[in-house]
PDB file of C-alpha atoms and ligand atoms in Angstrom:
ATOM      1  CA  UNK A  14      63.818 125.752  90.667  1.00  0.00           C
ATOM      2  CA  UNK A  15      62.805 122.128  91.591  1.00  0.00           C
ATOM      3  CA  UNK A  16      62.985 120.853  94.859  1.00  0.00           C
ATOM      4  CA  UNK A  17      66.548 118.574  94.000  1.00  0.00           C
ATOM      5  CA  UNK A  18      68.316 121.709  92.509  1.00  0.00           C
ATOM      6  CA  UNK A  19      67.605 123.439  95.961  1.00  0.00           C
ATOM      7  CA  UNK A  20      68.638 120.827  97.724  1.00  0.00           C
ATOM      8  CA  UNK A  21      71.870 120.397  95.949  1.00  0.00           C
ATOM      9  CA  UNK A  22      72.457 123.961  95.835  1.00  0.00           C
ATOM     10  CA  UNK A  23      72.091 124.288  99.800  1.00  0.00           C
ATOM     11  CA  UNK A  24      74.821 121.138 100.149  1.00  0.00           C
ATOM     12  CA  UNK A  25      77.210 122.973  97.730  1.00  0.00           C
ATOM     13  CA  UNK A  26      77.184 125.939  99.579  1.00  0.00           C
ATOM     14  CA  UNK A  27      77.340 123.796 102.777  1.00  0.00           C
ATOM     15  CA  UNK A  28      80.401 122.131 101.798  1.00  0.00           C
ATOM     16  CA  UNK A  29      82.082 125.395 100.749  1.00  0.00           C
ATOM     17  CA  UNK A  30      81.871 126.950 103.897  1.00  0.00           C
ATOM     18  CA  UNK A  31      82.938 123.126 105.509  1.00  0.00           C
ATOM     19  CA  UNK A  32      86.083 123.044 103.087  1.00  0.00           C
ATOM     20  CA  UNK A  33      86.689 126.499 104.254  1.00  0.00           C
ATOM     21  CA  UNK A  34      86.542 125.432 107.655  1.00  0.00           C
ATOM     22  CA  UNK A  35      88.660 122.288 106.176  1.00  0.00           C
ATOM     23  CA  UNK A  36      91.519 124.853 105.227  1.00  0.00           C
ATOM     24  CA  UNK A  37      91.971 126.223 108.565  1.00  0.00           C
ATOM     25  CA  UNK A  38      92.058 122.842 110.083  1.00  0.00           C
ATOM     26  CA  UNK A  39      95.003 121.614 107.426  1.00  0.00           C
ATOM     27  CA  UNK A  40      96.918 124.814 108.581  1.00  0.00           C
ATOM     28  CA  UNK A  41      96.633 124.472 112.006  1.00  0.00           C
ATOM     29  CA  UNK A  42      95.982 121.106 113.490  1.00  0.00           C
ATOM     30  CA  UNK A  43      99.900 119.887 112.305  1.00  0.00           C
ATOM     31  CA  UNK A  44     100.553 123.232 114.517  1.00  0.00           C
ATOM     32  CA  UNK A  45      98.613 121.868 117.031  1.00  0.00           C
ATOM     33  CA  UNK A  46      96.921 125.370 117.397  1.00  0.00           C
ATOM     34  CA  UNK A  47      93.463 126.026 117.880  1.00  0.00           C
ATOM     35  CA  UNK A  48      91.286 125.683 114.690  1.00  0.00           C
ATOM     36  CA  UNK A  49      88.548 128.058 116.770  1.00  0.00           C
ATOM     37  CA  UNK A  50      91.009 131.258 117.742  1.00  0.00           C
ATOM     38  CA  UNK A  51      92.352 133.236 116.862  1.00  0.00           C
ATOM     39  CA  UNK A  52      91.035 134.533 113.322  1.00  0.00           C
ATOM     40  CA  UNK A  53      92.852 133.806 110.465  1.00  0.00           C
ATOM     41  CA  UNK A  54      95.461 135.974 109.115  1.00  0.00           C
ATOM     42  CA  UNK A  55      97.942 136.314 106.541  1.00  0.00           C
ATOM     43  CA  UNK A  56     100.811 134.349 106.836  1.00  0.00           C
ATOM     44  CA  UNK A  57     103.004 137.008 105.298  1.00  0.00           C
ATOM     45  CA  UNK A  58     101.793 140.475 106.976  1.00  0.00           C
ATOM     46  CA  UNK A  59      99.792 139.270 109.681  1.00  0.00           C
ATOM     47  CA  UNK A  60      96.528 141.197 108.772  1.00  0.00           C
ATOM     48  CA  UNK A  61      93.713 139.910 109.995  1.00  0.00           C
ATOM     49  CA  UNK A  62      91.192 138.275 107.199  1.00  0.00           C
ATOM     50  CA  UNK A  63      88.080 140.241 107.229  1.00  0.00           C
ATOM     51  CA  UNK A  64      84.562 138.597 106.657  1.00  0.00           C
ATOM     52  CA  UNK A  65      84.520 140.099 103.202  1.00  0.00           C
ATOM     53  CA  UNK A  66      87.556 138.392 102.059  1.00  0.00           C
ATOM     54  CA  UNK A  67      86.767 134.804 103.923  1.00  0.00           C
ATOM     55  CA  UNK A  68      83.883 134.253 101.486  1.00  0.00           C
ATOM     56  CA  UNK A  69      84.867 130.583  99.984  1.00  0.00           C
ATOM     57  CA  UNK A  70      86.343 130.164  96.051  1.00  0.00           C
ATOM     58  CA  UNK A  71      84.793 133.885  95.590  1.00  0.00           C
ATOM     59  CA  UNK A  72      86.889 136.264  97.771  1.00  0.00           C
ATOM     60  CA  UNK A  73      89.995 134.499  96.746  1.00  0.00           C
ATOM     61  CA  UNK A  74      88.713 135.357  93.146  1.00  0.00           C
ATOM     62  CA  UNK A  75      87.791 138.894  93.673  1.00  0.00           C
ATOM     63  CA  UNK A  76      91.299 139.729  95.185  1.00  0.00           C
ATOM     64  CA  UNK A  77      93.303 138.081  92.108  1.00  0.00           C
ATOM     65  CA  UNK A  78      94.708 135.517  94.668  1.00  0.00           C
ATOM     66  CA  UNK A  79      96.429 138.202  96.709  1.00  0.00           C
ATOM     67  CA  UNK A  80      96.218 139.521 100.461  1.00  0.00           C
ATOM     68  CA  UNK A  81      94.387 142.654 100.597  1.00  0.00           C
ATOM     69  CA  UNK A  82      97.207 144.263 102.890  1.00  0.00           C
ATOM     70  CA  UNK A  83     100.195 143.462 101.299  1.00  0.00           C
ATOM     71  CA  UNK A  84      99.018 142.084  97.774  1.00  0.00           C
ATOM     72  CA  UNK A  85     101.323 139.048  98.396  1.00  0.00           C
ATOM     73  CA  UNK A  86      99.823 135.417  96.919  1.00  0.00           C
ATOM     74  CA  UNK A  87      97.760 133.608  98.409  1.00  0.00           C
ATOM     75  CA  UNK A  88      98.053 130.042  97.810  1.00  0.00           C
ATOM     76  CA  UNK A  89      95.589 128.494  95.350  1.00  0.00           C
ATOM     77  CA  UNK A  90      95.030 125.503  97.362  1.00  0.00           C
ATOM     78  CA  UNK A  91      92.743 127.287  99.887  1.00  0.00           C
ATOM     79  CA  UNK A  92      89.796 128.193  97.156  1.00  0.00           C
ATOM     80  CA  UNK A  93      90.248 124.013  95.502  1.00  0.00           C
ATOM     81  CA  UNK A  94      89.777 122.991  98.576  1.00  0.00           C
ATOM     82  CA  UNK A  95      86.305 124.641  98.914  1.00  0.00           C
ATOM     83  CA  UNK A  96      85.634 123.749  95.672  1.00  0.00           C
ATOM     84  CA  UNK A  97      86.480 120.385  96.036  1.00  0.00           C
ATOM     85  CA  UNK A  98      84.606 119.822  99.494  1.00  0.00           C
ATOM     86  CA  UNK A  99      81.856 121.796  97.725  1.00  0.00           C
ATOM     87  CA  UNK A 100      81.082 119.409  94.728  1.00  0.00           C
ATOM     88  CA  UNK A 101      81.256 116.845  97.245  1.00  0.00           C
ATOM     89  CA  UNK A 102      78.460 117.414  99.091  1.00  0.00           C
ATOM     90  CA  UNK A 103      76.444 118.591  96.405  1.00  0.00           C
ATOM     91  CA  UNK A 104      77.336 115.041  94.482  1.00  0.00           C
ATOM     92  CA  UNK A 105      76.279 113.581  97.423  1.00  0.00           C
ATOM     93  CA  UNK A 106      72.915 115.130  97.720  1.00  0.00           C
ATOM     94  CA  UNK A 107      72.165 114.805  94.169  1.00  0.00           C
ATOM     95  CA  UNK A 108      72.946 111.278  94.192  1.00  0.00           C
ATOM     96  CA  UNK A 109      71.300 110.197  97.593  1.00  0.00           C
ATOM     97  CA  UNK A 110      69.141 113.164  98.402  1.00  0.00           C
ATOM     98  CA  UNK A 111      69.136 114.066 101.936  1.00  0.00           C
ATOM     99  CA  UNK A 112      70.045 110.756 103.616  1.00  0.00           C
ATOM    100  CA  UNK A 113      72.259 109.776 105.787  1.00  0.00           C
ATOM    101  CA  UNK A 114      74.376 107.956 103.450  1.00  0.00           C
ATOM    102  CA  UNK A 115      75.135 111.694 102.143  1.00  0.00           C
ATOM    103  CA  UNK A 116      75.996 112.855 105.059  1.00  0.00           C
ATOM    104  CA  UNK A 117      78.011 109.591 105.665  1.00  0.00           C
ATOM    105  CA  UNK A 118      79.942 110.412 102.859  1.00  0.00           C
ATOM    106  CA  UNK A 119      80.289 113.923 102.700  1.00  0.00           C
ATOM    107  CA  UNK A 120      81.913 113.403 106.070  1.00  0.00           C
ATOM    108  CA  UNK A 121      84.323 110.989 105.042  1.00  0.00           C
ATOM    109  CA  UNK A 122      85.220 112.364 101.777  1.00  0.00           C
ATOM    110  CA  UNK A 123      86.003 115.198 103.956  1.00  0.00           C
ATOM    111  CA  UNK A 124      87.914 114.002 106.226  1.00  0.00           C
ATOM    112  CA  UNK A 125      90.167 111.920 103.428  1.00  0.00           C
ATOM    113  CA  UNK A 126      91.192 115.078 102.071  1.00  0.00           C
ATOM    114  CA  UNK A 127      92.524 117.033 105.090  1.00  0.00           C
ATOM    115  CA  UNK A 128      94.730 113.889 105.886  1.00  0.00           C
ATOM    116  CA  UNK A 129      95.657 113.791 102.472  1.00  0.00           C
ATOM    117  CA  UNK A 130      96.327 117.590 102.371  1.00  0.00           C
ATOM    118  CA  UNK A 131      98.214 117.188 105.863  1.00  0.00           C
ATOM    119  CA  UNK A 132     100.060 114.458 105.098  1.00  0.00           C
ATOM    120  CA  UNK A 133     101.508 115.369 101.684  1.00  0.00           C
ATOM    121  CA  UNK A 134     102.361 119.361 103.358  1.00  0.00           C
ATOM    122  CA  UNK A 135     103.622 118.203 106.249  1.00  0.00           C
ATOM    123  CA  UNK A 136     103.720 113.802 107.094  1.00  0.00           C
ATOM    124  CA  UNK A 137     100.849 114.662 109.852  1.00  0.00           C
ATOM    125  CA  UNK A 138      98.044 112.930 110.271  1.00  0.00           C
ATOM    126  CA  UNK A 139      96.079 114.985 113.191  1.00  0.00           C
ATOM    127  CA  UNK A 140      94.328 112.836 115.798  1.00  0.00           C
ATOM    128  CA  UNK A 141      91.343 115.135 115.169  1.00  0.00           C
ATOM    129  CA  UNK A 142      90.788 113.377 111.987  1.00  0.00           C
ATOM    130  CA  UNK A 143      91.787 110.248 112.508  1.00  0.00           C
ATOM    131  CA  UNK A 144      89.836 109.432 116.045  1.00  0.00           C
ATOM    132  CA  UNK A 145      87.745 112.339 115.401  1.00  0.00           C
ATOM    133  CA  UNK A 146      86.474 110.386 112.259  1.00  0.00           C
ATOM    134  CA  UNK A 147      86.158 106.841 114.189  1.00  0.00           C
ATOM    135  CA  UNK A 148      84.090 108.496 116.692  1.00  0.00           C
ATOM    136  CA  UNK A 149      81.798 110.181 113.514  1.00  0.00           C
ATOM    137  CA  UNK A 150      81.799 106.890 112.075  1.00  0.00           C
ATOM    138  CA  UNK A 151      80.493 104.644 114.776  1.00  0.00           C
ATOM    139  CA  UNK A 152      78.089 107.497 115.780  1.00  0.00           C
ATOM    140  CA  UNK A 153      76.424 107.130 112.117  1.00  0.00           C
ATOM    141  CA  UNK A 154      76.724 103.299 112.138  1.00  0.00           C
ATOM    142  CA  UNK A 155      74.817 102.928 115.344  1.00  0.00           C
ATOM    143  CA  UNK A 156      72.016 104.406 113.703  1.00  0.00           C
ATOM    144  CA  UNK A 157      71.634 101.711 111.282  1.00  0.00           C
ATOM    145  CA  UNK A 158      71.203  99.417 114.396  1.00  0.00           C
ATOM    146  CA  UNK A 159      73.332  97.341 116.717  1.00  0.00           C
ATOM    147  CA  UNK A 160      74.704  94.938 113.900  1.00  0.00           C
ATOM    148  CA  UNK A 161      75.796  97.995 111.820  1.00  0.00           C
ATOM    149  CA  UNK A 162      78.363  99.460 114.557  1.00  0.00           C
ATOM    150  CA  UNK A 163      79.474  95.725 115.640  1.00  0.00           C
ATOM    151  CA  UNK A 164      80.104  95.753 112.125  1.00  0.00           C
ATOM    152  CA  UNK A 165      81.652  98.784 112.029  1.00  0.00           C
ATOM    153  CA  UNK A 166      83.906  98.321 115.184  1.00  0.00           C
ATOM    154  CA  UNK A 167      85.254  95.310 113.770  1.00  0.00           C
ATOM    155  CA  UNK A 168      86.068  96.742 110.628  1.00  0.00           C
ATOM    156  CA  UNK A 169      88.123  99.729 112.766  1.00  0.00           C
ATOM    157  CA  UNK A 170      89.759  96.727 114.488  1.00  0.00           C
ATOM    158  CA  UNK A 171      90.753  95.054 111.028  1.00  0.00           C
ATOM    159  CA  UNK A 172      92.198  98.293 109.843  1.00  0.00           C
ATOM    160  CA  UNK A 173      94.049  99.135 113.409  1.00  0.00           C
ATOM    161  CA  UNK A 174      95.592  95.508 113.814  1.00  0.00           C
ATOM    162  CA  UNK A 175      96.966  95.261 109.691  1.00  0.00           C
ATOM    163  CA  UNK A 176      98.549  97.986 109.542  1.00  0.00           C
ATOM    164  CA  UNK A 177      99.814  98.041 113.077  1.00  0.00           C
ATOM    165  CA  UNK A 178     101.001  94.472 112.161  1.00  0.00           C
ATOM    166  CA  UNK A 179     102.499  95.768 108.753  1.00  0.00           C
ATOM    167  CA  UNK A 180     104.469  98.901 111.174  1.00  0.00           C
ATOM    168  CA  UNK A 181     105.493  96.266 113.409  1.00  0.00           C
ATOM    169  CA  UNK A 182     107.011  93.693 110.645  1.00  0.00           C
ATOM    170  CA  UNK A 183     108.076  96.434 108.537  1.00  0.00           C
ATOM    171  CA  UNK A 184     110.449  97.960 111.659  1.00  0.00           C
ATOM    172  CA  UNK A 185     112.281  94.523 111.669  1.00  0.00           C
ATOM    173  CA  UNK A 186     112.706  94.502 108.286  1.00  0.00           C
ATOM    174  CA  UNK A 187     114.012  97.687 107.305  1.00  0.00           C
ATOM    175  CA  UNK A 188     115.179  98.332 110.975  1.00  0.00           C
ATOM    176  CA  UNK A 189     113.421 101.752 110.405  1.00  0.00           C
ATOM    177  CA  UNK A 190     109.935 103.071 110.940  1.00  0.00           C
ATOM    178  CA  UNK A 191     107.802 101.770 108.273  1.00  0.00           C
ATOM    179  CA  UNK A 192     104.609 103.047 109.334  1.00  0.00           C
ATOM    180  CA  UNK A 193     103.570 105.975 110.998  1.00  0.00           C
ATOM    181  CA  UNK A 194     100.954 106.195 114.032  1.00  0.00           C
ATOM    182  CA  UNK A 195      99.115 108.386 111.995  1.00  0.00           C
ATOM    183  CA  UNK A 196      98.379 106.192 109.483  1.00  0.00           C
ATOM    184  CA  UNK A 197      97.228 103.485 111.912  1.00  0.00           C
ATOM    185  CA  UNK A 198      94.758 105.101 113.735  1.00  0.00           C
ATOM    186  CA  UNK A 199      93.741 106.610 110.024  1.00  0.00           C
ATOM    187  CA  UNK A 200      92.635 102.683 109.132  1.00  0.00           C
ATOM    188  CA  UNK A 201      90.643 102.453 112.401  1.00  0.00           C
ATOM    189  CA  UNK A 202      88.515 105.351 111.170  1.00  0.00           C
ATOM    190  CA  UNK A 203      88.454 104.007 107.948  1.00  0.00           C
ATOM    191  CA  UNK A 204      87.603 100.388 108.666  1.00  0.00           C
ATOM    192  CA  UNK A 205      84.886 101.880 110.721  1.00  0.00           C
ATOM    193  CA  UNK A 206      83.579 103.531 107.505  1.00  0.00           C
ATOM    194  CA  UNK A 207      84.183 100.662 105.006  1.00  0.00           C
ATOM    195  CA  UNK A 208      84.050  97.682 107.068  1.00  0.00           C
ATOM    196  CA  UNK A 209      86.896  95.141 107.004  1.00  0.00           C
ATOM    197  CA  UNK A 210      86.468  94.271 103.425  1.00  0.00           C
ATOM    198  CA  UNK A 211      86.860  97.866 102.598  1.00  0.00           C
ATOM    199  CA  UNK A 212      89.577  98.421 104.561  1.00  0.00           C
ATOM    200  CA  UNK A 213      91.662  95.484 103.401  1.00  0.00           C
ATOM    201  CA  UNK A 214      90.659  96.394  99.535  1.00  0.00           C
ATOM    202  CA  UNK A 215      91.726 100.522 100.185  1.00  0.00           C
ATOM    203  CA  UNK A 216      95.019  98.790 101.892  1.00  0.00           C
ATOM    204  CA  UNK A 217      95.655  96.696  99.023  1.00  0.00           C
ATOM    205  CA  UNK A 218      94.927  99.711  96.529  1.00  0.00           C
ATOM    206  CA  UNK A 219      96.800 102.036  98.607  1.00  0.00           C
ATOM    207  CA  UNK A 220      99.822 100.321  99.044  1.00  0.00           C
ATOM    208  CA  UNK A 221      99.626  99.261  95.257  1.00  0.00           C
ATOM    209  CA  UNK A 222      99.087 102.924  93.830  1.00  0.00           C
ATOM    210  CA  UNK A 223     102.318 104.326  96.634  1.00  0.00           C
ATOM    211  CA  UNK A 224     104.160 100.921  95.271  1.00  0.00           C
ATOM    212  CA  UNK A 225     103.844 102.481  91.545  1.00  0.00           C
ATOM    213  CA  UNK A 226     104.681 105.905  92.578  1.00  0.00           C
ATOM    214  CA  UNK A 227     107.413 105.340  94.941  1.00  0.00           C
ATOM    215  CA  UNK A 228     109.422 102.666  93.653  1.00  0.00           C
ATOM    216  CA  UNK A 229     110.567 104.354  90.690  1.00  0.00           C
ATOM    217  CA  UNK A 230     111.554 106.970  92.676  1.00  0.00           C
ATOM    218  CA  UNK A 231     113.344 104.827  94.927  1.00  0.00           C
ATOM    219  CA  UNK A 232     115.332 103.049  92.719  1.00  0.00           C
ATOM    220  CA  UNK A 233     116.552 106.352  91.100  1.00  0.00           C
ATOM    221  CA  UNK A 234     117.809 106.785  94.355  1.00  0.00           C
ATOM    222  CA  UNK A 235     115.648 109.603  95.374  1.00  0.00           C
ATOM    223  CA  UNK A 236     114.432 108.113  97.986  1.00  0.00           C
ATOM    224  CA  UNK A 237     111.871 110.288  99.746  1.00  0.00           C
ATOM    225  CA  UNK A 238     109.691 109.788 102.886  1.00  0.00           C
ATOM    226  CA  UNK A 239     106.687 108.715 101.793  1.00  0.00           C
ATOM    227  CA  UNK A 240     103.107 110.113 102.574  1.00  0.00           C
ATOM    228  CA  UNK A 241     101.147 106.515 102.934  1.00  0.00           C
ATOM    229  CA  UNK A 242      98.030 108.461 103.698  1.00  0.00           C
ATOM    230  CA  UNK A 243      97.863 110.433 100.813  1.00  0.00           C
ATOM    231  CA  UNK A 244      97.583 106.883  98.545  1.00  0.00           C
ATOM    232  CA  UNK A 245      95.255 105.139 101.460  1.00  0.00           C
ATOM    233  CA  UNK A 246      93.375 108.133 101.333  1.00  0.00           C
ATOM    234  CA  UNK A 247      93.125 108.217  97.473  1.00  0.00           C
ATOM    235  CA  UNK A 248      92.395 103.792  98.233  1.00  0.00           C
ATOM    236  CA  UNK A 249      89.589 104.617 100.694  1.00  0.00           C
ATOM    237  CA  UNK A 250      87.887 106.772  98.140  1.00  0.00           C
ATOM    238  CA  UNK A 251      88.108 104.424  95.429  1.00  0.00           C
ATOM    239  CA  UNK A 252      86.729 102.052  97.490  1.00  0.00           C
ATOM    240  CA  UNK A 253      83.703 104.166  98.744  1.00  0.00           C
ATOM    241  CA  UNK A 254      82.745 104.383  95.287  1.00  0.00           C
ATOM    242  CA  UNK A 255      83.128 101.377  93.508  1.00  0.00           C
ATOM    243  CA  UNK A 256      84.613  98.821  96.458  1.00  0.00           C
ATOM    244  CA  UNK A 257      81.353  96.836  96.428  1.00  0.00           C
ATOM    245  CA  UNK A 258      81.522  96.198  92.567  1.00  0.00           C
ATOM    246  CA  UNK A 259      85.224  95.429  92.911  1.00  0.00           C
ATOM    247  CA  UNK A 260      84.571  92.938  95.636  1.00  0.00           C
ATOM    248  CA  UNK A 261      82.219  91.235  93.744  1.00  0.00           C
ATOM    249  CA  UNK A 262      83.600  90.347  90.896  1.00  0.00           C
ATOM    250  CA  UNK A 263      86.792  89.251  92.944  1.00  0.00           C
ATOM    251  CA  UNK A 264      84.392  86.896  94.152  1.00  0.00           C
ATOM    252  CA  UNK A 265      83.119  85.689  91.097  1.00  0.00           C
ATOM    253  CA  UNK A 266      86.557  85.389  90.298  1.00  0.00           C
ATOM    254  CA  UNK A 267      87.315  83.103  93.165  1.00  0.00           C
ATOM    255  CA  UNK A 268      83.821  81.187  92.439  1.00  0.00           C
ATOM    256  CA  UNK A 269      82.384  82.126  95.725  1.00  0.00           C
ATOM    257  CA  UNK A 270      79.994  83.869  94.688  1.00  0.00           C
TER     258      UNK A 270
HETATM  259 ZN1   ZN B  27      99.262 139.971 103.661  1.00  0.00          ZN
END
């Protein structure tokens, strides 16, 4: 096996055990209980998981989905998470190699998904991810020097101050809370990933994709709370990916550039 296939190998099997990691952390953090102690158990008996059965993806396999004790489901989410945080990493690695740009993204990718996961389950967005992730991302930044994490603080700022702007207007609007906390200190972390472009192009995605998913919802007169983070979350991703293409040819569009 070549060097590369190792490589990617090792950060698949990295990012299984970190999406297994990731599962306990959706489960408990909205609890605010500890994500450390005690071990996990099943939520319908109470048995304690054993090491056999906490293998990511292929315990969940082995035992058809069910709890070894009292055969009940297990939810499916817990092994696509693993899988999901898996391919990440190993996407990451394969397209960067070891850098720190893989590890940059690995960790945000990561973190998108458990506030996506906690959000949509249960309108949370834990602090742990949230400041937990600004801290991660000015950490990283600083190593690409001290114009990186100016840059990077003042794209937290951008993300903190618009959407803490949009909470504020949107209160006196509606005269109900439009925006969460959660998702304003989300911003912060993921201005300080993206940089204020980024952050204003994942708001402006996010806000359009909730927009088309809401609305009609809305007007059918279901209206629901919504999960913001889920769509910024999906908006930061996009923009990870292809936000520097997208900015450019807005650019070119405007004839700036
Ligand atoms: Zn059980």
């Amino acid at each position: 096996m070549s060097e590369t296939a190792l490589l990617v190998l090792a950060a698949g099997l990295f990012g299984l055990v970190l999406g297994s990691f990731l599962n306990v952390c959706i489960v408990r953090l909205p609890a605010e209980q500890s994500v450390v102690a005690p071990r996990s158990r099943c939520p319908k008996c109470g048995k304690p998981v054993e090491w056999r059965d906490n293998i990511p993806v292929l315990s969940w396999l082995l035992l058809g989905g069910k709890c070894r004790g009292c055969r009940e489901p297990i939810s499916a989410l817990y092994p696509v998470v693993e899988l999901a945080v898996g391919l990440l990493w190993a996407v990451l690695v394969w397209r960067n190699g070891l850098t720190l740009e893989a590890l940059r993204g690995g960790l945000f990718g990561t973190l998108l998904l458990g506030i996506a996961l906690t959000d949509a389950r249960e309108y949370i967005i834990p602090n742990e991810f949230t400041w937990g992730g600004l801290v991660i991302a000015l950490v990283l930044s600083a190593a690409g020097g001290l114009h990186a994490l100016l840059l990077a603080l003042l794209g937290g700022a951008v993300g903190f101050a618009v959407l803490w702007l949009v909470g504020v207007g949107g209160k006196w609007l509606f005269k109900e809370e439009a925006m969460g906390g959660g998702d304003i200190k989300m911003m912060a972390m993921v201005g300080a990933f993206l940089g204020w472009q980024g952050v204003l192009l994942t708001i402006f995605l996010g806000a359009l994709a909730g927009t088309a998913i809401f609305l009609p919802l809305a007007l059918a007169g279901r209206k629901k709370l919504v999960p913001f983070g889920v769509f910024l979350a999906l908006g930061a991703a996009v923009t990870y990916l292809v936000g520097p293409s997208i900015l450019q040819w807005y650019r070119r569009y405007l004839g700036v550039a």
